[in-house]
Amino acid sequence: MPHDPLPPTGPVAARLQQKLLAAFAPAEVIVQDDSAKHAGHAGAPAGGESHFSVVVISPQFDGLSRVDRQRRINKVLADELAGPVHALAVMARTPAEVGG
């Protein structure tokens, strides 16, 4: 469930957050850099900012399947997914699905 996260600190995390905010006008967006959990694994550069989890709560997801929600997020973040982002875990919900 969403919580009170720290704001993104790195440039990639900040760009992910900005793009998600602009595209989905979410009630809430959380971008978490999970790169430290993957240090030493393939696709995990020493500087981090390669593995992320995002939570996006937006009414724009109403009526969409989980797969369609993921596809829309992936499309918005296509440049990052083609470059610095190696892995992205997504939770996309509507406000009604989280009780809001």
mmCIF file with all atom_site columns, C-alpha atoms in Angstrom:
data_model
loop_
_atom_site.group_PDB
_atom_site.id
_atom_site.type_symbol
_atom_site.label_atom_id
_atom_site.label_alt_id
_atom_site.label_comp_id
_atom_site.label_asym_id
_atom_site.label_entity_id
_atom_site.label_seq_id
_atom_site.pdbx_PDB_ins_code
_atom_site.Cartn_x
_atom_site.Cartn_y
_atom_site.Cartn_z
_atom_site.occupancy
_atom_site.B_iso_or_equiv
_atom_site.pdbx_formal_charge
_atom_site.auth_seq_id
_atom_site.auth_comp_id
_atom_site.auth_asym_id
_atom_site.auth_atom_id
_atom_site.pdbx_PDB_model_num
ATOM 1   C CA . MET A 1 1   ? 0.000   0.000  0.000   1.00 0.00 ? 1   MET A CA 1
ATOM 2   C CA . PRO A 1 2   ? 1.247   3.532  -0.648  1.00 0.00 ? 2   PRO A CA 1
ATOM 3   C CA . HIS A 1 3   ? 3.135   5.263  2.111   1.00 0.00 ? 3   HIS A CA 1
ATOM 4   C CA . ASP A 1 4   ? 4.883   8.572  2.663   1.00 0.00 ? 4   ASP A CA 1
ATOM 5   C CA . PRO A 1 5   ? 8.058   8.119  0.608   1.00 0.00 ? 5   PRO A CA 1
ATOM 6   C CA . LEU A 1 6   ? 11.086  10.317 0.432   1.00 0.00 ? 6   LEU A CA 1
ATOM 7   C CA . PRO A 1 7   ? 11.154  12.427 -2.737  1.00 0.00 ? 7   PRO A CA 1
ATOM 8   C CA . PRO A 1 8   ? 13.284  11.008 -5.559  1.00 0.00 ? 8   PRO A CA 1
ATOM 9   C CA . THR A 1 9   ? 16.884  12.065 -5.120  1.00 0.00 ? 9   THR A CA 1
ATOM 10  C CA . GLY A 1 10  ? 18.585  11.013 -8.351  1.00 0.00 ? 10  GLY A CA 1
ATOM 11  C CA . PRO A 1 11  ? 18.057  12.502 -11.804 1.00 0.00 ? 11  PRO A CA 1
ATOM 12  C CA . VAL A 1 12  ? 16.579  9.303  -13.266 1.00 0.00 ? 12  VAL A CA 1
ATOM 13  C CA . ALA A 1 13  ? 14.124  8.910  -10.376 1.00 0.00 ? 13  ALA A CA 1
ATOM 14  C CA . ALA A 1 14  ? 13.117  12.563 -10.676 1.00 0.00 ? 14  ALA A CA 1
ATOM 15  C CA . ARG A 1 15  ? 12.549  12.171 -14.434 1.00 0.00 ? 15  ARG A CA 1
ATOM 16  C CA . LEU A 1 16  ? 10.393  9.080  -13.860 1.00 0.00 ? 16  LEU A CA 1
ATOM 17  C CA . GLN A 1 17  ? 8.304   10.977 -11.322 1.00 0.00 ? 17  GLN A CA 1
ATOM 18  C CA . GLN A 1 18  ? 7.903   14.029 -13.580 1.00 0.00 ? 18  GLN A CA 1
ATOM 19  C CA . LYS A 1 19  ? 6.792   11.925 -16.544 1.00 0.00 ? 19  LYS A CA 1
ATOM 20  C CA . LEU A 1 20  ? 4.302   9.919  -14.479 1.00 0.00 ? 20  LEU A CA 1
ATOM 21  C CA . LEU A 1 21  ? 2.848   13.089 -12.951 1.00 0.00 ? 21  LEU A CA 1
ATOM 22  C CA . ALA A 1 22  ? 2.465   14.717 -16.375 1.00 0.00 ? 22  ALA A CA 1
ATOM 23  C CA . ALA A 1 23  ? 0.975   11.670 -18.100 1.00 0.00 ? 23  ALA A CA 1
ATOM 24  C CA . PHE A 1 24  ? -1.460  10.356 -15.508 1.00 0.00 ? 24  PHE A CA 1
ATOM 25  C CA . ALA A 1 25  ? -2.378  13.295 -13.229 1.00 0.00 ? 25  ALA A CA 1
ATOM 26  C CA . PRO A 1 26  ? -2.193  10.802 -10.381 1.00 0.00 ? 26  PRO A CA 1
ATOM 27  C CA . ALA A 1 27  ? -3.660  11.167 -6.936  1.00 0.00 ? 27  ALA A CA 1
ATOM 28  C CA . GLU A 1 28  ? -0.347  9.700  -5.790  1.00 0.00 ? 28  GLU A CA 1
ATOM 29  C CA . VAL A 1 29  ? 2.922   8.662  -7.374  1.00 0.00 ? 29  VAL A CA 1
ATOM 30  C CA . ILE A 1 30  ? 5.812   6.983  -5.594  1.00 0.00 ? 30  ILE A CA 1
ATOM 31  C CA . VAL A 1 31  ? 9.155   6.320  -7.253  1.00 0.00 ? 31  VAL A CA 1
ATOM 32  C CA . GLN A 1 32  ? 11.552  4.166  -5.277  1.00 0.00 ? 32  GLN A CA 1
ATOM 33  C CA . ASP A 1 33  ? 15.126  3.395  -6.343  1.00 0.00 ? 33  ASP A CA 1
ATOM 34  C CA . ASP A 1 34  ? 15.654  -0.300 -5.599  1.00 0.00 ? 34  ASP A CA 1
ATOM 35  C CA . SER A 1 35  ? 19.098  -0.446 -7.185  1.00 0.00 ? 35  SER A CA 1
ATOM 36  C CA . ALA A 1 36  ? 20.952  -1.116 -3.929  1.00 0.00 ? 36  ALA A CA 1
ATOM 37  C CA . LYS A 1 37  ? 19.037  -4.396 -3.588  1.00 0.00 ? 37  LYS A CA 1
ATOM 38  C CA . HIS A 1 38  ? 20.466  -5.497 -6.935  1.00 0.00 ? 38  HIS A CA 1
ATOM 39  C CA . ALA A 1 39  ? 24.097  -4.441 -6.545  1.00 0.00 ? 39  ALA A CA 1
ATOM 40  C CA . GLY A 1 40  ? 26.396  -6.919 -8.271  1.00 0.00 ? 40  GLY A CA 1
ATOM 41  C CA . HIS A 1 41  ? 23.640  -8.336 -10.477 1.00 0.00 ? 41  HIS A CA 1
ATOM 42  C CA . ALA A 1 42  ? 23.595  -8.057 -14.265 1.00 0.00 ? 42  ALA A CA 1
ATOM 43  C CA . GLY A 1 43  ? 22.245  -4.684 -15.362 1.00 0.00 ? 43  GLY A CA 1
ATOM 44  C CA . ALA A 1 44  ? 23.042  -3.012 -12.058 1.00 0.00 ? 44  ALA A CA 1
ATOM 45  C CA . PRO A 1 45  ? 25.652  -0.302 -12.618 1.00 0.00 ? 45  PRO A CA 1
ATOM 46  C CA . ALA A 1 46  ? 27.744  0.888  -9.688  1.00 0.00 ? 46  ALA A CA 1
ATOM 47  C CA . GLY A 1 47  ? 26.031  4.296  -9.597  1.00 0.00 ? 47  GLY A CA 1
ATOM 48  C CA . GLY A 1 48  ? 22.555  2.884  -9.020  1.00 0.00 ? 48  GLY A CA 1
ATOM 49  C CA . GLU A 1 49  ? 19.393  4.317  -10.576 1.00 0.00 ? 49  GLU A CA 1
ATOM 50  C CA . SER A 1 50  ? 18.827  1.199  -12.652 1.00 0.00 ? 50  SER A CA 1
ATOM 51  C CA . HIS A 1 51  ? 16.127  -0.713 -10.742 1.00 0.00 ? 51  HIS A CA 1
ATOM 52  C CA . PHE A 1 52  ? 12.927  1.032  -9.678  1.00 0.00 ? 52  PHE A CA 1
ATOM 53  C CA . SER A 1 53  ? 9.514   0.401  -8.171  1.00 0.00 ? 53  SER A CA 1
ATOM 54  C CA . VAL A 1 54  ? 6.691   2.793  -8.938  1.00 0.00 ? 54  VAL A CA 1
ATOM 55  C CA . VAL A 1 55  ? 3.222   3.175  -7.504  1.00 0.00 ? 55  VAL A CA 1
ATOM 56  C CA . VAL A 1 56  ? 0.798   5.222  -9.575  1.00 0.00 ? 56  VAL A CA 1
ATOM 57  C CA . ILE A 1 57  ? -2.749  5.856  -8.344  1.00 0.00 ? 57  ILE A CA 1
ATOM 58  C CA . SER A 1 58  ? -4.775  7.510  -11.075 1.00 0.00 ? 58  SER A CA 1
ATOM 59  C CA . PRO A 1 59  ? -8.407  7.622  -12.185 1.00 0.00 ? 59  PRO A CA 1
ATOM 60  C CA . GLN A 1 60  ? -7.072  7.195  -15.739 1.00 0.00 ? 60  GLN A CA 1
ATOM 61  C CA . PHE A 1 61  ? -6.622  3.481  -14.986 1.00 0.00 ? 61  PHE A CA 1
ATOM 62  C CA . ASP A 1 62  ? -10.346 2.973  -14.436 1.00 0.00 ? 62  ASP A CA 1
ATOM 63  C CA . GLY A 1 63  ? -11.624 0.194  -16.690 1.00 0.00 ? 63  GLY A CA 1
ATOM 64  C CA . LEU A 1 64  ? -8.133  -0.886 -17.788 1.00 0.00 ? 64  LEU A CA 1
ATOM 65  C CA . SER A 1 65  ? -6.642  -4.301 -17.146 1.00 0.00 ? 65  SER A CA 1
ATOM 66  C CA . ARG A 1 66  ? -3.445  -4.657 -15.137 1.00 0.00 ? 66  ARG A CA 1
ATOM 67  C CA . VAL A 1 67  ? -1.567  -5.368 -18.380 1.00 0.00 ? 67  VAL A CA 1
ATOM 68  C CA . ASP A 1 68  ? -2.982  -2.279 -20.122 1.00 0.00 ? 68  ASP A CA 1
ATOM 69  C CA . ARG A 1 69  ? -2.011  -0.105 -17.163 1.00 0.00 ? 69  ARG A CA 1
ATOM 70  C CA . GLN A 1 70  ? 1.542   -1.481 -17.277 1.00 0.00 ? 70  GLN A CA 1
ATOM 71  C CA . ARG A 1 71  ? 1.713   -0.902 -21.036 1.00 0.00 ? 71  ARG A CA 1
ATOM 72  C CA . ARG A 1 72  ? 0.673   2.733  -20.646 1.00 0.00 ? 72  ARG A CA 1
ATOM 73  C CA . ILE A 1 73  ? 3.285   3.332  -17.983 1.00 0.00 ? 73  ILE A CA 1
ATOM 74  C CA . ASN A 1 74  ? 5.951   1.573  -20.064 1.00 0.00 ? 74  ASN A CA 1
ATOM 75  C CA . LYS A 1 75  ? 5.058   3.737  -23.066 1.00 0.00 ? 75  LYS A CA 1
ATOM 76  C CA . VAL A 1 76  ? 5.423   6.943  -21.037 1.00 0.00 ? 76  VAL A CA 1
ATOM 77  C CA . LEU A 1 77  ? 8.777   5.752  -19.666 1.00 0.00 ? 77  LEU A CA 1
ATOM 78  C CA . ALA A 1 78  ? 10.031  4.203  -22.930 1.00 0.00 ? 78  ALA A CA 1
ATOM 79  C CA . ASP A 1 79  ? 13.159  6.374  -23.146 1.00 0.00 ? 79  ASP A CA 1
ATOM 80  C CA . GLU A 1 80  ? 14.225  5.467  -19.626 1.00 0.00 ? 80  GLU A CA 1
ATOM 81  C CA . LEU A 1 81  ? 13.445  1.770  -20.138 1.00 0.00 ? 81  LEU A CA 1
ATOM 82  C CA . ALA A 1 82  ? 15.595  1.815  -23.284 1.00 0.00 ? 82  ALA A CA 1
ATOM 83  C CA . GLY A 1 83  ? 18.465  3.431  -21.416 1.00 0.00 ? 83  GLY A CA 1
ATOM 84  C CA . PRO A 1 84  ? 19.275  3.792  -17.745 1.00 0.00 ? 84  PRO A CA 1
ATOM 85  C CA . VAL A 1 85  ? 16.399  1.754  -16.265 1.00 0.00 ? 85  VAL A CA 1
ATOM 86  C CA . HIS A 1 86  ? 17.113  -1.971 -16.281 1.00 0.00 ? 86  HIS A CA 1
ATOM 87  C CA . ALA A 1 87  ? 14.091  -3.089 -14.247 1.00 0.00 ? 87  ALA A CA 1
ATOM 88  C CA . LEU A 1 88  ? 10.767  -1.509 -13.315 1.00 0.00 ? 88  LEU A CA 1
ATOM 89  C CA . ALA A 1 89  ? 8.199   -2.929 -10.901 1.00 0.00 ? 89  ALA A CA 1
ATOM 90  C CA . VAL A 1 90  ? 4.802   -1.286 -11.321 1.00 0.00 ? 90  VAL A CA 1
ATOM 91  C CA . MET A 1 91  ? 1.736   -1.025 -9.112  1.00 0.00 ? 91  MET A CA 1
ATOM 92  C CA . ALA A 1 92  ? -0.975  0.898  -10.974 1.00 0.00 ? 92  ALA A CA 1
ATOM 93  C CA . ARG A 1 93  ? -4.324  1.375  -9.218  1.00 0.00 ? 93  ARG A CA 1
ATOM 94  C CA . THR A 1 94  ? -7.347  3.632  -9.313  1.00 0.00 ? 94  THR A CA 1
ATOM 95  C CA . PRO A 1 95  ? -8.245  5.742  -6.287  1.00 0.00 ? 95  PRO A CA 1
ATOM 96  C CA . ALA A 1 96  ? -11.283 3.510  -5.705  1.00 0.00 ? 96  ALA A CA 1
ATOM 97  C CA . GLU A 1 97  ? -9.045  0.431  -5.560  1.00 0.00 ? 97  GLU A CA 1
ATOM 98  C CA . VAL A 1 98  ? -7.054  1.919  -2.716  1.00 0.00 ? 98  VAL A CA 1
ATOM 99  C CA . GLY A 1 99  ? -10.061 3.290  -0.879  1.00 0.00 ? 99  GLY A CA 1
ATOM 100 C CA . GLY A 1 100 ? -9.706  6.878  -1.993  1.00 0.00 ? 100 GLY A CA 1
#
